[in-house]
Coordinates of C-alpha atoms (C1' of nucleotides) in Angstrom, one line a residue:
Chain A
X1 CA 94.2 -100.5 42.9
X2 CA 95.7 -99.1 39.7
X3 CA 93.2 -98.4 36.9
X4 CA 94.5 -97.3 33.5
X5 CA 92.7 -95.8 30.5
X6 CA 92.0 -99.2 29.0
X7 CA 90.3 -100.3 32.2
X8 CA 88.2 -97.2 32.2
X9 CA 87.1 -97.8 28.6
X10 CA 86.3 -101.4 29.5
X11 CA 84.2 -100.2 32.4
X12 CA 82.4 -97.7 30.2
X13 CA 81.5 -100.5 27.8
X14 CA 80.2 -102.7 30.6
X15 CA 78.1 -99.9 32.0
X16 CA 76.6 -99.3 28.6
X17 CA 75.9 -103.0 28.1
X18 CA 76.7 -105.5 30.8
X19 CA 76.0 -108.4 28.4
X20 CA 78.5 -107.4 25.7
X21 CA 80.9 -110.2 24.8
X22 CA 84.6 -110.0 25.7
X23 CA 85.4 -110.0 21.9
X24 CA 83.0 -107.1 21.4
X25 CA 84.6 -105.0 24.2
X26 CA 88.1 -106.1 22.9
X27 CA 87.3 -104.6 19.5
X28 CA 86.5 -101.3 21.1
X29 CA 89.6 -101.1 23.2
X30 CA 92.0 -102.9 20.7
X31 CA 92.6 -105.9 22.9
X32 CA 92.0 -109.6 22.5
X33 CA 89.1 -111.3 24.2
X34 CA 91.2 -113.2 26.8
X35 CA 93.0 -110.0 27.7
X36 CA 89.7 -108.2 28.3
X37 CA 88.4 -111.1 30.5
X38 CA 91.6 -111.0 32.6
X39 CA 91.1 -107.3 33.2
X40 CA 87.4 -107.7 34.0
X41 CA 88.3 -110.5 36.5
X42 CA 90.9 -108.3 38.1
X43 CA 88.5 -105.4 38.3
X44 CA 85.8 -107.7 39.9
X45 CA 88.3 -109.1 42.4
X46 CA 89.4 -105.6 43.3
X47 CA 85.8 -104.5 43.9
X48 CA 85.9 -101.9 41.2
X49 CA 83.2 -103.8 39.4
X50 CA 80.6 -104.8 42.0
X51 CA 78.3 -106.7 39.8
X52 CA 76.1 -106.8 36.8
X53 CA 72.5 -105.7 36.9
X54 CA 69.5 -105.0 34.8
X55 CA 67.7 -101.7 34.4
X56 CA 64.0 -102.2 34.7
X57 CA 61.1 -99.8 34.0
X58 CA 59.9 -99.3 37.5
X59 CA 56.3 -98.7 36.3
X60 CA 56.2 -102.1 34.6
X61 CA 56.9 -104.0 37.8
X62 CA 54.3 -102.0 39.6
X63 CA 56.3 -99.8 42.0
X64 CA 56.1 -96.5 40.3
X65 CA 55.7 -94.0 43.2
X66 CA 58.9 -92.4 44.5
X67 CA 59.8 -90.0 47.2
X68 CA 62.8 -88.5 48.8
X69 CA 62.5 -88.1 52.6
X70 CA 64.7 -85.9 54.7
X71 CA 65.2 -87.4 58.2
X72 CA 65.8 -85.2 61.2
X73 CA 67.2 -87.3 64.0
X74 CA 67.9 -87.0 67.7
X75 CA 71.3 -85.8 68.7
X76 CA 73.0 -89.1 69.4
X77 CA 71.9 -90.9 66.3
X78 CA 74.7 -92.8 64.5
X79 CA 74.9 -93.5 60.8
X80 CA 74.9 -97.2 61.6
X81 CA 71.6 -96.9 63.4
X82 CA 70.0 -95.2 60.4
X83 CA 71.5 -97.9 58.2
X84 CA 70.0 -100.8 60.0
X85 CA 66.7 -99.0 60.4
X86 CA 66.3 -98.1 56.8
X87 CA 67.4 -101.5 55.5
X88 CA 64.5 -103.0 57.3
X89 CA 62.1 -101.3 54.9
X90 CA 61.9 -102.8 51.5
X91 CA 60.7 -99.5 50.1
X92 CA 64.1 -97.9 50.8
X93 CA 66.1 -97.7 47.5
X94 CA 68.9 -95.6 48.9
X95 CA 69.8 -93.7 52.0
X96 CA 72.6 -91.2 52.7
X97 CA 73.8 -89.1 55.6
X98 CA 73.9 -85.5 54.4
X99 CA 75.2 -82.1 55.4
X100 CA 72.6 -79.3 55.7
X101 CA 69.5 -79.1 57.8
X102 CA 68.6 -82.7 57.6
X103 CA 70.6 -85.6 59.0
X104 CA 69.8 -88.1 56.3
X105 CA 68.1 -88.4 53.0
X106 CA 66.1 -91.5 52.1
X107 CA 65.0 -92.5 48.6
X108 CA 61.7 -94.5 48.7
X109 CA 59.9 -96.4 46.0
X110 CA 56.4 -97.9 46.5
X111 CA 53.5 -99.2 44.5
X112 CA 51.3 -96.1 45.0
X113 CA 50.7 -93.2 47.3
X114 CA 49.0 -95.3 49.9
X115 CA 51.9 -97.7 50.0
X116 CA 54.3 -94.8 50.2
X117 CA 52.4 -93.2 53.1
X118 CA 52.5 -96.5 54.9
X119 CA 56.2 -96.9 54.4
X120 CA 56.7 -93.3 55.5
X121 CA 54.7 -93.9 58.7
X122 CA 56.9 -96.9 59.5
X123 CA 60.0 -94.8 59.0
X124 CA 58.7 -92.0 61.2
X125 CA 58.0 -94.6 63.9
X126 CA 61.8 -95.3 64.2
X127 CA 62.7 -94.1 67.7
X128 CA 65.6 -91.7 66.6
X129 CA 63.5 -89.9 64.0
X130 CA 62.3 -86.6 65.3
X131 CA 60.7 -85.3 62.1
X132 CA 60.7 -85.8 58.3
X133 CA 60.2 -83.6 55.3
X134 CA 59.1 -85.4 52.1
X135 CA 59.4 -84.6 48.4
X136 CA 57.2 -86.8 46.3
X137 CA 58.7 -87.4 42.8
X138 CA 56.3 -86.0 40.2
X139 CA 58.4 -87.1 37.2
X140 CA 61.8 -88.5 36.6
X141 CA 63.7 -86.1 34.2
X142 CA 67.1 -87.6 34.0
X143 CA 68.4 -91.0 35.1
X144 CA 71.9 -92.0 34.1
X145 CA 73.9 -95.0 35.1
X146 CA 77.1 -94.6 37.0
X147 CA 79.2 -91.9 35.4
X148 CA 82.5 -93.1 34.1
X149 CA 84.8 -90.2 33.4
X150 CA 86.6 -90.3 30.1
X151 CA 90.2 -91.5 30.4
X152 CA 92.7 -88.6 30.3
Chain B
X1 CA 52.1 -105.5 28.6
X2 CA 51.2 -108.5 30.6
X3 CA 53.8 -109.8 33.1
X4 CA 53.3 -113.0 34.9
X5 CA 55.0 -114.4 38.0
X6 CA 57.6 -116.3 35.9
X7 CA 58.6 -113.0 34.2
X8 CA 59.0 -111.4 37.5
X9 CA 61.3 -114.1 38.7
X10 CA 63.3 -113.9 35.5
X11 CA 63.6 -110.1 36.1
X12 CA 64.7 -110.7 39.7
X13 CA 67.4 -113.0 38.5
X14 CA 68.6 -110.6 35.9
X15 CA 68.6 -107.7 38.4
X16 CA 70.7 -109.9 40.7
X17 CA 73.1 -110.9 37.9
X18 CA 72.7 -109.5 34.4
X19 CA 75.3 -112.0 33.1
X20 CA 73.6 -115.1 34.3
X21 CA 73.1 -117.6 31.5
X22 CA 69.6 -118.5 30.2
X23 CA 70.1 -122.1 31.4
X24 CA 71.0 -120.8 34.8
X25 CA 67.9 -118.6 35.0
X26 CA 65.9 -121.4 33.5
X27 CA 66.9 -123.8 36.4
X28 CA 65.6 -121.2 38.9
X29 CA 62.3 -120.7 37.2
X30 CA 61.8 -124.3 35.9
X31 CA 62.0 -123.4 32.2
X32 CA 64.4 -124.3 29.3
X33 CA 67.0 -121.9 28.1
X34 CA 65.2 -121.0 24.8
X35 CA 62.0 -120.3 26.7
X36 CA 63.8 -117.9 29.0
X37 CA 65.5 -116.2 26.1
X38 CA 62.2 -115.7 24.3
X39 CA 60.7 -114.1 27.5
X40 CA 63.7 -111.9 28.0
X41 CA 63.5 -110.8 24.3
X42 CA 59.8 -110.0 24.8
X43 CA 60.5 -108.0 28.0
X44 CA 63.2 -106.1 26.2
X45 CA 61.0 -105.3 23.2
X46 CA 58.3 -104.1 25.5
X47 CA 60.6 -101.8 27.4
X48 CA 60.2 -103.6 30.7
X49 CA 63.9 -104.4 30.6
X50 CA 65.7 -101.3 29.5
X51 CA 69.2 -102.6 29.4
X52 CA 72.0 -104.4 31.2
X53 CA 74.5 -102.4 33.2
X54 CA 77.4 -102.8 35.5
X55 CA 77.6 -101.5 39.1
X56 CA 80.8 -99.7 39.7
X57 CA 82.5 -98.6 42.9
X58 CA 82.2 -94.8 42.4
X59 CA 85.3 -94.2 44.5
X60 CA 87.4 -96.5 42.4
X61 CA 86.6 -94.6 39.3
X62 CA 87.4 -91.2 40.8
X63 CA 84.0 -89.5 41.2
X64 CA 83.2 -90.0 44.8
X65 CA 81.7 -86.7 45.9
X66 CA 77.9 -86.6 45.7
X67 CA 75.2 -84.1 46.5
X68 CA 71.5 -83.6 46.2
X69 CA 70.5 -80.1 45.2
X70 CA 67.0 -78.7 45.5
X71 CA 66.2 -76.3 42.7
X72 CA 63.8 -73.4 43.1
X73 CA 62.7 -72.1 39.8
X74 CA 60.9 -69.2 38.3
X75 CA 57.1 -69.5 37.9
X76 CA 56.9 -70.4 34.3
X77 CA 59.6 -73.1 34.3
X78 CA 58.6 -76.4 32.5
X79 CA 59.9 -79.9 33.4
X80 CA 61.2 -80.0 29.8
X81 CA 63.4 -77.0 30.4
X82 CA 64.8 -78.5 33.6
X83 CA 65.5 -81.7 31.7
X84 CA 67.5 -80.2 28.9
X85 CA 69.4 -77.9 31.3
X86 CA 70.4 -80.7 33.6
X87 CA 71.3 -83.1 30.9
X88 CA 73.9 -80.7 29.7
X89 CA 75.9 -81.2 32.9
X90 CA 77.8 -84.5 33.0
X91 CA 77.7 -84.4 36.9
X92 CA 73.9 -84.9 36.9
X93 CA 73.2 -88.5 37.8
X94 CA 69.5 -88.0 38.2
X95 CA 66.9 -85.2 38.3
X96 CA 63.3 -85.2 39.4
X97 CA 60.4 -82.8 39.6
X98 CA 59.1 -83.0 43.2
X99 CA 56.3 -81.8 45.4
X100 CA 57.1 -79.7 48.4
X101 CA 59.0 -76.5 48.7
X102 CA 61.4 -77.1 45.9
X103 CA 60.5 -77.6 42.2
X104 CA 63.2 -80.1 41.4
X105 CA 65.7 -82.4 43.0
X106 CA 69.0 -83.0 41.2
X107 CA 71.5 -85.7 42.2
X108 CA 75.1 -84.7 41.4
X109 CA 78.3 -86.7 41.4
X110 CA 81.7 -85.2 41.0
X111 CA 85.4 -85.9 41.5
X112 CA 85.8 -83.7 44.6
X113 CA 84.3 -80.8 46.5
X114 CA 85.9 -78.3 44.1
X115 CA 84.5 -80.1 41.1
X116 CA 81.1 -80.3 42.8
X117 CA 81.1 -76.6 43.6
X118 CA 81.9 -75.8 40.0
X119 CA 79.1 -78.0 38.7
X120 CA 76.7 -76.3 41.2
X121 CA 77.8 -72.9 40.0
X122 CA 77.0 -74.0 36.4
X123 CA 73.6 -75.2 37.5
X124 CA 72.8 -72.0 39.4
X125 CA 73.7 -70.0 36.3
X126 CA 70.7 -71.6 34.4
X127 CA 68.3 -68.7 33.8
X128 CA 65.2 -70.3 35.4
X129 CA 67.0 -71.2 38.7
X130 CA 66.1 -68.7 41.4
X131 CA 67.9 -70.4 44.2
X132 CA 69.2 -73.8 45.4
X133 CA 69.6 -75.7 48.6
X134 CA 72.3 -78.4 48.7
X135 CA 72.8 -81.5 50.7
X136 CA 76.3 -82.9 50.4
X137 CA 76.4 -86.7 50.8
X138 CA 78.5 -87.6 53.8
X139 CA 78.1 -91.3 53.4
X140 CA 76.0 -93.8 51.5
X141 CA 74.2 -96.0 53.9
X142 CA 72.0 -98.1 51.6
X143 CA 72.1 -98.6 47.9
X144 CA 69.8 -101.2 46.4
X145 CA 69.2 -102.0 42.8
X146 CA 65.7 -101.6 41.4
X147 CA 63.2 -103.3 43.7
X148 CA 61.4 -106.2 42.1
X149 CA 58.4 -107.0 44.2
X150 CA 58.0 -110.8 44.8
X151 CA 55.4 -112.5 42.6
X152 CA 52.1 -112.9 44.4
Chain C
dG1 C1' 49.6 -119.0 22.0
dC2 C1' 53.0 -121.5 24.6
dT3 C1' 56.7 -125.1 25.5
dG4 C1' 61.0 -128.5 25.0
dA5 C1' 64.6 -130.9 22.1
dA6 C1' 68.1 -131.1 18.8
dA7 C1' 71.5 -129.0 15.7
dT8 C1' 74.5 -125.2 14.6
dC9 C1' 77.2 -121.4 15.7
dA10 C1' 79.3 -118.1 18.7
dA11 C1' 81.3 -117.1 23.1
dG12 C1' 83.8 -118.4 27.4
dA13 C1' 87.7 -120.6 29.9
dA14 C1' 92.2 -122.3 30.2
dA15 C1' 96.0 -123.9 28.2
dA16 C1' 100.6 -122.7 25.6
dC17 C1' 103.5 -119.3 24.1
Chain D
dG1 C1' 99.9 -109.3 25.9
dT2 C1' 98.2 -113.1 21.7
dT3 C1' 96.9 -117.4 19.6
dT4 C1' 95.1 -122.0 19.9
dT5 C1' 92.1 -125.5 21.7
dC6 C1' 88.3 -127.2 24.3
dT7 C1' 84.2 -126.5 26.6
dT8 C1' 80.0 -124.1 27.4
dG9 C1' 76.3 -121.2 26.3
dA10 C1' 73.4 -118.8 22.7
dT11 C1' 70.4 -119.2 19.0
dT12 C1' 67.7 -121.1 15.3
dT13 C1' 64.7 -124.7 13.6
dC14 C1' 61.3 -127.8 14.3
dA15 C1' 57.9 -130.7 16.4
dG16 C1' 54.6 -131.4 20.5
dC17 C1' 51.4 -129.7 24.3

DNA sequence: GCTGAAATCAAGAAAAC
DNA sequence: GTTTTCTTGATTTCAGC
């Protein structure tokens, strides 16, 4: 799909504030509110905009312990296997296949260390996991929403 | 701040769809629209709700190459130093101090491998960085928004 | 404290152009 | 793309639990 500079500026506005009104966004990009709505509808239909969500303070809802776990898997493990296995665990925030020593990197979030340990044990019990290496998050230094490069 | 089960269900609704109307959320949690708005305002003021954002398909916007980089730093490096250094680079999506071998973990997003390499070189040029270990993301398997535990 | 109801005002949706 | 119109939701005020 074709995205022009105006679309990128609309996206940047929505990333900064998903509840901004169409008129408000229109004022920023020099467009009328209906024109903005049509572009947003088009971007949603095309899958560029996947949805609108809310940024929560993880500590406030109780799950404040995070870790990144490198997974080392058996030779014949497929990404699909890792996907279905990790999706089963509610503590998995994100998972990626990666280059380097490890086969996958899993981002975990749990209530506390005990909960994290329990989630990790469940992960390690997956049949294709040969070993893991964990990095427990001590503090979050930077956390930006999706980067939207400036229109050129 | 005190968060009850109704607050958690409101938060869950807003994480699922930040543009849901107060009446719509109210129907889910059995509350009137003004009551929902008052709770949302309170949660925002308390910092539990940090903001509303939009989930973008990173590929559509052009920055589709990702990597996780472990930073190994000199002995006297403070988290604050890492914070200011990583914030300077627009490619840094997130950064954490971690336990384990590495001192910090940096999540990078760039347009392509060349761009990623360039960002990595800039990171490695920071005076406190002694070495790095990179994991380039091959594919994203799981990507969930902030977990909101179910009210008990 | 909290809530719901009603009135006012702004925003969204769908025409016409 | 804009402007107009109509409908819907947001927001304030006020009274009741």
